[in-house]
JSON list of C-alpha atoms in Angstrom, two decimals:
[
{"chain": "D", "resi": 1, "resn": "UNK", "atom": "CA", "xyz": [-6.29, 5.47, -13.47]},
{"chain": "D", "resi": 2, "resn": "UNK", "atom": "CA", "xyz": [-8.35, 5.93, -10.37]},
{"chain": "D", "resi": 3, "resn": "UNK", "atom": "CA", "xyz": [-6.73, 5.96, -6.91]},
{"chain": "D", "resi": 4, "resn": "UNK", "atom": "CA", "xyz": [-8.41, 5.64, -3.52]},
{"chain": "D", "resi": 5, "resn": "UNK", "atom": "CA", "xyz": [-7.81, 4.20, -0.06]},
{"chain": "D", "resi": 6, "resn": "UNK", "atom": "CA", "xyz": [-8.42, 0.46, 0.18]},
{"chain": "D", "resi": 7, "resn": "UNK", "atom": "CA", "xyz": [-11.31, -0.41, 2.53]},
{"chain": "D", "resi": 8, "resn": "UNK", "atom": "CA", "xyz": [-9.52, -3.34, 4.24]},
{"chain": "D", "resi": 9, "resn": "UNK", "atom": "CA", "xyz": [-12.72, -5.36, 4.32]},
{"chain": "D", "resi": 10, "resn": "UNK", "atom": "CA", "xyz": [-12.49, -9.12, 3.82]},
{"chain": "D", "resi": 11, "resn": "UNK", "atom": "CA", "xyz": [-13.50, -10.56, 0.49]},
{"chain": "D", "resi": 12, "resn": "UNK", "atom": "CA", "xyz": [-12.24, -11.27, -2.99]},
{"chain": "D", "resi": 13, "resn": "UNK", "atom": "CA", "xyz": [-9.11, -9.22, -3.69]},
{"chain": "D", "resi": 14, "resn": "UNK", "atom": "CA", "xyz": [-10.38, -8.61, -7.24]},
{"chain": "D", "resi": 15, "resn": "UNK", "atom": "CA", "xyz": [-13.30, -6.49, -6.02]},
{"chain": "D", "resi": 16, "resn": "UNK", "atom": "CA", "xyz": [-13.05, -2.69, -5.88]},
{"chain": "D", "resi": 17, "resn": "UNK", "atom": "CA", "xyz": [-12.57, -2.45, -2.10]},
{"chain": "D", "resi": 18, "resn": "UNK", "atom": "CA", "xyz": [-13.30, 1.27, -2.45]},
{"chain": "D", "resi": 19, "resn": "UNK", "atom": "CA", "xyz": [-13.39, 3.12, 0.89]},
{"chain": "D", "resi": 20, "resn": "UNK", "atom": "CA", "xyz": [-14.89, 6.16, -0.84]},
{"chain": "D", "resi": 21, "resn": "UNK", "atom": "CA", "xyz": [-11.78, 8.20, 0.04]},
{"chain": "D", "resi": 22, "resn": "UNK", "atom": "CA", "xyz": [-10.14, 9.47, -3.16]},
{"chain": "D", "resi": 23, "resn": "UNK", "atom": "CA", "xyz": [-6.35, 9.85, -3.28]},
{"chain": "D", "resi": 24, "resn": "UNK", "atom": "CA", "xyz": [-4.99, 12.98, -4.93]},
{"chain": "D", "resi": 25, "resn": "UNK", "atom": "CA", "xyz": [-2.21, 12.75, -7.51]},
{"chain": "D", "resi": 26, "resn": "UNK", "atom": "CA", "xyz": [0.07, 14.77, -5.21]},
{"chain": "D", "resi": 27, "resn": "UNK", "atom": "CA", "xyz": [-0.11, 12.00, -2.58]},
{"chain": "D", "resi": 28, "resn": "UNK", "atom": "CA", "xyz": [1.00, 9.39, -5.12]},
{"chain": "D", "resi": 29, "resn": "UNK", "atom": "CA", "xyz": [3.70, 11.76, -6.36]},
{"chain": "D", "resi": 30, "resn": "UNK", "atom": "CA", "xyz": [4.99, 12.22, -2.80]},
{"chain": "D", "resi": 31, "resn": "UNK", "atom": "CA", "xyz": [5.40, 8.43, -2.62]},
{"chain": "D", "resi": 32, "resn": "UNK", "atom": "CA", "xyz": [7.42, 8.41, -5.84]},
{"chain": "D", "resi": 33, "resn": "UNK", "atom": "CA", "xyz": [4.62, 6.86, -7.92]},
{"chain": "D", "resi": 34, "resn": "UNK", "atom": "CA", "xyz": [4.46, 8.24, -11.46]},
{"chain": "D", "resi": 35, "resn": "UNK", "atom": "CA", "xyz": [1.57, 7.91, -13.85]},
{"chain": "D", "resi": 36, "resn": "UNK", "atom": "CA", "xyz": [0.72, 8.77, -17.45]},
{"chain": "D", "resi": 37, "resn": "UNK", "atom": "CA", "xyz": [-2.37, 8.08, -19.53]},
{"chain": "D", "resi": 38, "resn": "UNK", "atom": "CA", "xyz": [-1.32, 7.33, -23.09]},
{"chain": "D", "resi": 39, "resn": "UNK", "atom": "CA", "xyz": [-4.42, 6.35, -25.09]},
{"chain": "D", "resi": 40, "resn": "UNK", "atom": "CA", "xyz": [-4.02, 3.30, -27.28]},
{"chain": "D", "resi": 41, "resn": "UNK", "atom": "CA", "xyz": [-4.77, 4.10, -30.90]},
{"chain": "D", "resi": 42, "resn": "UNK", "atom": "CA", "xyz": [-5.19, 1.81, -33.88]},
{"chain": "D", "resi": 43, "resn": "UNK", "atom": "CA", "xyz": [-2.32, 3.51, -35.73]},
{"chain": "D", "resi": 44, "resn": "UNK", "atom": "CA", "xyz": [0.16, 2.68, -32.95]},
{"chain": "D", "resi": 45, "resn": "UNK", "atom": "CA", "xyz": [1.04, 6.30, -32.19]},
{"chain": "D", "resi": 46, "resn": "UNK", "atom": "CA", "xyz": [0.96, 5.44, -28.48]},
{"chain": "D", "resi": 47, "resn": "UNK", "atom": "CA", "xyz": [4.23, 3.56, -28.98]},
{"chain": "D", "resi": 48, "resn": "UNK", "atom": "CA", "xyz": [6.05, 6.86, -29.62]},
{"chain": "D", "resi": 49, "resn": "UNK", "atom": "CA", "xyz": [4.80, 8.24, -26.30]},
{"chain": "D", "resi": 50, "resn": "UNK", "atom": "CA", "xyz": [5.78, 5.05, -24.44]},
{"chain": "D", "resi": 51, "resn": "UNK", "atom": "CA", "xyz": [9.18, 5.15, -26.17]},
{"chain": "D", "resi": 52, "resn": "UNK", "atom": "CA", "xyz": [9.66, 8.76, -24.99]},
{"chain": "D", "resi": 53, "resn": "UNK", "atom": "CA", "xyz": [8.96, 7.77, -21.37]},
{"chain": "D", "resi": 54, "resn": "UNK", "atom": "CA", "xyz": [11.28, 4.78, -21.76]},
{"chain": "D", "resi": 55, "resn": "UNK", "atom": "CA", "xyz": [14.08, 6.93, -23.14]},
{"chain": "D", "resi": 56, "resn": "UNK", "atom": "CA", "xyz": [13.64, 9.59, -20.45]},
{"chain": "D", "resi": 57, "resn": "UNK", "atom": "CA", "xyz": [13.83, 6.98, -17.67]},
{"chain": "D", "resi": 58, "resn": "UNK", "atom": "CA", "xyz": [16.58, 4.84, -19.24]},
{"chain": "D", "resi": 59, "resn": "UNK", "atom": "CA", "xyz": [14.53, 1.72, -20.00]},
{"chain": "D", "resi": 60, "resn": "UNK", "atom": "CA", "xyz": [16.21, -0.43, -22.61]},
{"chain": "D", "resi": 61, "resn": "UNK", "atom": "CA", "xyz": [14.15, -3.63, -22.68]},
{"chain": "D", "resi": 62, "resn": "UNK", "atom": "CA", "xyz": [10.50, -4.60, -22.66]},
{"chain": "D", "resi": 63, "resn": "UNK", "atom": "CA", "xyz": [8.17, -7.52, -22.99]},
{"chain": "D", "resi": 64, "resn": "UNK", "atom": "CA", "xyz": [4.44, -8.13, -22.93]},
{"chain": "D", "resi": 65, "resn": "UNK", "atom": "CA", "xyz": [2.68, -10.32, -20.40]},
{"chain": "D", "resi": 66, "resn": "UNK", "atom": "CA", "xyz": [-0.93, -11.49, -20.52]},
{"chain": "D", "resi": 67, "resn": "UNK", "atom": "CA", "xyz": [-2.55, -12.77, -17.35]},
{"chain": "D", "resi": 68, "resn": "UNK", "atom": "CA", "xyz": [-5.74, -14.80, -17.74]},
{"chain": "D", "resi": 69, "resn": "UNK", "atom": "CA", "xyz": [-7.12, -17.93, -16.16]},
{"chain": "D", "resi": 70, "resn": "UNK", "atom": "CA", "xyz": [-7.06, -19.65, -19.55]},
{"chain": "D", "resi": 71, "resn": "UNK", "atom": "CA", "xyz": [-3.48, -18.61, -20.23]},
{"chain": "D", "resi": 72, "resn": "UNK", "atom": "CA", "xyz": [-2.07, -19.62, -16.84]},
{"chain": "D", "resi": 73, "resn": "UNK", "atom": "CA", "xyz": [-4.21, -22.73, -16.39]},
{"chain": "D", "resi": 74, "resn": "UNK", "atom": "CA", "xyz": [-3.45, -24.56, -13.15]},
{"chain": "D", "resi": 75, "resn": "UNK", "atom": "CA", "xyz": [-0.94, -21.85, -12.13]},
{"chain": "D", "resi": 76, "resn": "UNK", "atom": "CA", "xyz": [-3.59, -19.09, -12.17]},
{"chain": "D", "resi": 77, "resn": "UNK", "atom": "CA", "xyz": [-4.56, -19.14, -8.48]},
{"chain": "D", "resi": 78, "resn": "UNK", "atom": "CA", "xyz": [-0.99, -19.51, -7.20]},
{"chain": "D", "resi": 79, "resn": "UNK", "atom": "CA", "xyz": [0.28, -16.72, -9.48]},
{"chain": "D", "resi": 80, "resn": "UNK", "atom": "CA", "xyz": [-2.48, -14.33, -8.37]},
{"chain": "D", "resi": 81, "resn": "UNK", "atom": "CA", "xyz": [-1.70, -15.19, -4.75]},
{"chain": "D", "resi": 82, "resn": "UNK", "atom": "CA", "xyz": [2.02, -14.51, -5.22]},
{"chain": "D", "resi": 83, "resn": "UNK", "atom": "CA", "xyz": [1.39, -11.18, -7.03]},
{"chain": "D", "resi": 84, "resn": "UNK", "atom": "CA", "xyz": [-0.85, -10.14, -4.12]},
{"chain": "D", "resi": 85, "resn": "UNK", "atom": "CA", "xyz": [1.80, -10.77, -1.45]},
{"chain": "D", "resi": 86, "resn": "UNK", "atom": "CA", "xyz": [3.12, -7.46, -0.16]},
{"chain": "D", "resi": 87, "resn": "UNK", "atom": "CA", "xyz": [6.59, -6.99, -1.60]},
{"chain": "D", "resi": 88, "resn": "UNK", "atom": "CA", "xyz": [9.12, -4.56, -3.04]},
{"chain": "D", "resi": 89, "resn": "UNK", "atom": "CA", "xyz": [11.68, -4.69, -5.83]},
{"chain": "D", "resi": 90, "resn": "UNK", "atom": "CA", "xyz": [15.21, -3.36, -6.12]},
{"chain": "D", "resi": 91, "resn": "UNK", "atom": "CA", "xyz": [14.27, -1.90, -9.51]},
{"chain": "D", "resi": 92, "resn": "UNK", "atom": "CA", "xyz": [11.42, 0.31, -10.62]},
{"chain": "D", "resi": 93, "resn": "UNK", "atom": "CA", "xyz": [8.32, -1.58, -11.66]},
{"chain": "D", "resi": 94, "resn": "UNK", "atom": "CA", "xyz": [6.90, -0.15, -14.87]},
{"chain": "D", "resi": 95, "resn": "UNK", "atom": "CA", "xyz": [3.68, -1.31, -16.49]},
{"chain": "D", "resi": 96, "resn": "UNK", "atom": "CA", "xyz": [1.81, 0.02, -19.51]},
{"chain": "D", "resi": 97, "resn": "UNK", "atom": "CA", "xyz": [-1.63, -1.54, -19.77]},
{"chain": "D", "resi": 98, "resn": "UNK", "atom": "CA", "xyz": [-2.46, -2.61, -23.32]},
{"chain": "D", "resi": 99, "resn": "UNK", "atom": "CA", "xyz": [-5.76, -4.35, -22.58]},
{"chain": "D", "resi": 100, "resn": "UNK", "atom": "CA", "xyz": [-7.86, -5.39, -19.61]},
{"chain": "D", "resi": 101, "resn": "UNK", "atom": "CA", "xyz": [-7.46, -3.93, -16.13]},
{"chain": "D", "resi": 102, "resn": "UNK", "atom": "CA", "xyz": [-6.19, -4.57, -12.64]},
{"chain": "D", "resi": 103, "resn": "UNK", "atom": "CA", "xyz": [-5.13, -3.08, -9.33]},
{"chain": "D", "resi": 104, "resn": "UNK", "atom": "CA", "xyz": [-1.77, -1.98, -8.01]},
{"chain": "D", "resi": 105, "resn": "UNK", "atom": "CA", "xyz": [-1.97, -1.36, -4.28]},
{"chain": "D", "resi": 106, "resn": "UNK", "atom": "CA", "xyz": [0.84, 0.75, -2.80]},
{"chain": "D", "resi": 107, "resn": "UNK", "atom": "CA", "xyz": [1.69, 1.35, 0.85]},
{"chain": "D", "resi": 108, "resn": "UNK", "atom": "CA", "xyz": [1.43, 4.92, 1.96]},
{"chain": "D", "resi": 109, "resn": "UNK", "atom": "CA", "xyz": [4.26, 5.96, 4.24]},
{"chain": "D", "resi": 110, "resn": "UNK", "atom": "CA", "xyz": [4.20, 6.62, 7.16]},
{"chain": "D", "resi": 111, "resn": "UNK", "atom": "CA", "xyz": [0.51, 5.69, 7.68]},
{"chain": "D", "resi": 112, "resn": "UNK", "atom": "CA", "xyz": [0.96, 2.17, 6.25]},
{"chain": "D", "resi": 113, "resn": "UNK", "atom": "CA", "xyz": [-2.47, 2.52, 4.58]},
{"chain": "D", "resi": 114, "resn": "UNK", "atom": "CA", "xyz": [-3.08, 0.79, 1.28]},
{"chain": "D", "resi": 115, "resn": "UNK", "atom": "CA", "xyz": [-3.77, 3.02, -1.72]},
{"chain": "D", "resi": 116, "resn": "UNK", "atom": "CA", "xyz": [-5.53, 1.13, -4.50]},
{"chain": "D", "resi": 117, "resn": "UNK", "atom": "CA", "xyz": [-4.78, 2.22, -8.07]},
{"chain": "D", "resi": 118, "resn": "UNK", "atom": "CA", "xyz": [-7.16, 0.84, -10.70]},
{"chain": "D", "resi": 119, "resn": "UNK", "atom": "CA", "xyz": [-5.42, 0.79, -14.08]},
{"chain": "D", "resi": 120, "resn": "UNK", "atom": "CA", "xyz": [-6.90, 0.11, -17.50]},
{"chain": "D", "resi": 121, "resn": "UNK", "atom": "CA", "xyz": [-5.85, 0.26, -21.14]},
{"chain": "D", "resi": 122, "resn": "UNK", "atom": "CA", "xyz": [-3.60, 3.26, -21.81]},
{"chain": "D", "resi": 123, "resn": "UNK", "atom": "CA", "xyz": [-2.42, 3.68, -18.22]},
{"chain": "D", "resi": 124, "resn": "UNK", "atom": "CA", "xyz": [1.32, 3.64, -17.56]},
{"chain": "D", "resi": 125, "resn": "UNK", "atom": "CA", "xyz": [2.51, 3.45, -13.97]},
{"chain": "D", "resi": 126, "resn": "UNK", "atom": "CA", "xyz": [5.99, 3.54, -12.46]},
{"chain": "D", "resi": 127, "resn": "UNK", "atom": "CA", "xyz": [6.50, 2.27, -8.92]},
{"chain": "D", "resi": 128, "resn": "UNK", "atom": "CA", "xyz": [9.84, 3.27, -7.41]},
{"chain": "D", "resi": 129, "resn": "UNK", "atom": "CA", "xyz": [12.35, 0.71, -6.18]},
{"chain": "D", "resi": 130, "resn": "UNK", "atom": "CA", "xyz": [11.77, 0.03, -2.49]},
{"chain": "D", "resi": 131, "resn": "UNK", "atom": "CA", "xyz": [8.04, 0.81, -2.30]},
{"chain": "D", "resi": 132, "resn": "UNK", "atom": "CA", "xyz": [5.85, -1.89, -0.79]},
{"chain": "D", "resi": 133, "resn": "UNK", "atom": "CA", "xyz": [3.07, -2.89, -3.15]},
{"chain": "D", "resi": 134, "resn": "UNK", "atom": "CA", "xyz": [0.99, -5.74, -4.51]},
{"chain": "D", "resi": 135, "resn": "UNK", "atom": "CA", "xyz": [-0.99, -6.51, -7.68]},
{"chain": "D", "resi": 136, "resn": "UNK", "atom": "CA", "xyz": [-4.21, -8.29, -8.56]},
{"chain": "D", "resi": 137, "resn": "UNK", "atom": "CA", "xyz": [-6.58, -8.55, -11.46]},
{"chain": "D", "resi": 138, "resn": "UNK", "atom": "CA", "xyz": [-10.04, -7.06, -11.16]},
{"chain": "D", "resi": 139, "resn": "UNK", "atom": "CA", "xyz": [-13.28, -8.95, -11.80]},
{"chain": "D", "resi": 140, "resn": "UNK", "atom": "CA", "xyz": [-12.64, -9.02, -15.56]},
{"chain": "D", "resi": 141, "resn": "UNK", "atom": "CA", "xyz": [-9.79, -11.50, -14.88]},
{"chain": "D", "resi": 142, "resn": "UNK", "atom": "CA", "xyz": [-7.61, -10.31, -17.75]},
{"chain": "D", "resi": 143, "resn": "UNK", "atom": "CA", "xyz": [-4.75, -7.92, -18.22]},
{"chain": "D", "resi": 144, "resn": "UNK", "atom": "CA", "xyz": [-2.21, -7.48, -20.98]},
{"chain": "D", "resi": 145, "resn": "UNK", "atom": "CA", "xyz": [0.68, -5.29, -19.94]},
{"chain": "D", "resi": 146, "resn": "UNK", "atom": "CA", "xyz": [3.95, -4.11, -21.38]},
{"chain": "D", "resi": 147, "resn": "UNK", "atom": "CA", "xyz": [6.74, -4.41, -18.83]},
{"chain": "D", "resi": 148, "resn": "UNK", "atom": "CA", "xyz": [9.72, -2.10, -19.24]},
{"chain": "D", "resi": 149, "resn": "UNK", "atom": "CA", "xyz": [13.18, -2.72, -17.80]},
{"chain": "D", "resi": 150, "resn": "UNK", "atom": "CA", "xyz": [16.35, -0.65, -17.45]},
{"chain": "D", "resi": 151, "resn": "UNK", "atom": "CA", "xyz": [18.51, -3.71, -18.09]},
{"chain": "D", "resi": 152, "resn": "UNK", "atom": "CA", "xyz": [17.75, -7.38, -18.71]},
{"chain": "D", "resi": 153, "resn": "UNK", "atom": "CA", "xyz": [14.18, -8.32, -17.80]},
{"chain": "D", "resi": 154, "resn": "UNK", "atom": "CA", "xyz": [13.92, -9.44, -14.19]},
{"chain": "D", "resi": 155, "resn": "UNK", "atom": "CA", "xyz": [11.20, -9.46, -11.62]},
{"chain": "D", "resi": 156, "resn": "UNK", "atom": "CA", "xyz": [12.43, -10.37, -8.16]},
{"chain": "D", "resi": 157, "resn": "UNK", "atom": "CA", "xyz": [9.95, -9.74, -5.35]},
{"chain": "D", "resi": 158, "resn": "UNK", "atom": "CA", "xyz": [11.19, -9.28, -1.80]},
{"chain": "D", "resi": 159, "resn": "UNK", "atom": "CA", "xyz": [8.26, -10.00, 0.49]},
{"chain": "D", "resi": 160, "resn": "UNK", "atom": "CA", "xyz": [7.78, -7.61, 3.37]},
{"chain": "D", "resi": 161, "resn": "UNK", "atom": "CA", "xyz": [9.52, -8.63, 6.58]},
{"chain": "D", "resi": 162, "resn": "UNK", "atom": "CA", "xyz": [12.25, -7.59, 9.00]},
{"chain": "D", "resi": 163, "resn": "UNK", "atom": "CA", "xyz": [15.00, -8.38, 6.48]},
{"chain": "D", "resi": 164, "resn": "UNK", "atom": "CA", "xyz": [13.30, -6.45, 3.68]},
{"chain": "D", "resi": 165, "resn": "UNK", "atom": "CA", "xyz": [12.60, -3.50, 5.97]},
{"chain": "D", "resi": 166, "resn": "UNK", "atom": "CA", "xyz": [16.37, -2.92, 6.18]},
{"chain": "D", "resi": 167, "resn": "UNK", "atom": "CA", "xyz": [17.11, -3.66, 2.52]},
{"chain": "D", "resi": 168, "resn": "UNK", "atom": "CA", "xyz": [19.33, -0.83, 1.14]},
{"chain": "D", "resi": 169, "resn": "UNK", "atom": "CA", "xyz": [16.81, -0.13, -1.66]},
{"chain": "D", "resi": 170, "resn": "UNK", "atom": "CA", "xyz": [14.02, 0.20, 0.89]},
{"chain": "D", "resi": 171, "resn": "UNK", "atom": "CA", "xyz": [16.18, 2.51, 3.03]},
{"chain": "D", "resi": 172, "resn": "UNK", "atom": "CA", "xyz": [17.03, 4.64, -0.01]},
{"chain": "D", "resi": 173, "resn": "UNK", "atom": "CA", "xyz": [13.36, 4.83, -0.97]},
{"chain": "D", "resi": 174, "resn": "UNK", "atom": "CA", "xyz": [12.39, 6.03, 2.51]},
{"chain": "D", "resi": 175, "resn": "UNK", "atom": "CA", "xyz": [15.15, 8.67, 2.43]},
{"chain": "D", "resi": 176, "resn": "UNK", "atom": "CA", "xyz": [13.98, 9.85, -1.01]},
{"chain": "D", "resi": 177, "resn": "UNK", "atom": "CA", "xyz": [10.36, 10.34, 0.01]},
{"chain": "D", "resi": 178, "resn": "UNK", "atom": "CA", "xyz": [11.34, 11.98, 3.34]},
{"chain": "D", "resi": 179, "resn": "UNK", "atom": "CA", "xyz": [13.01, 14.78, 1.34]},
{"chain": "D", "resi": 180, "resn": "UNK", "atom": "CA", "xyz": [9.80, 15.56, -0.59]}
]
């Protein structure tokens, strides 16, 4: 994974948008973002490492999602647009990249700057409940990711707005990172 500040220039969201300003791991950690690189091997040993993270964090369920233009057909553009809307979840968002690559952008608090995280195969990222973020593919237009869940699989985005700003999960997130 590579993390840097988003350049905020107009253009295709799937481009790097690299400001040239690297983001240190400690900044991501202070925001509650966790990251592991677990190389994918032909023998499937990576599954043991992913299982260990899942057990440690209490994840009980998982599925695999593949996002491609061919796979989503006519829904491709609308899905990419919805993933790229700034939002939060009331649960952690956990993704282990099995193939392809993409970007998770997270809001830095209190600056409100975007931090762009470029993930590829073998990267596992955990975004805490309550953090504002968004997702997009990169120029390769393909990603295959394992999604992990503490309970039944669900993915409910709460788009940023006045109501979401006072959501209890958002408030708890802000209290948690203020302590760090």
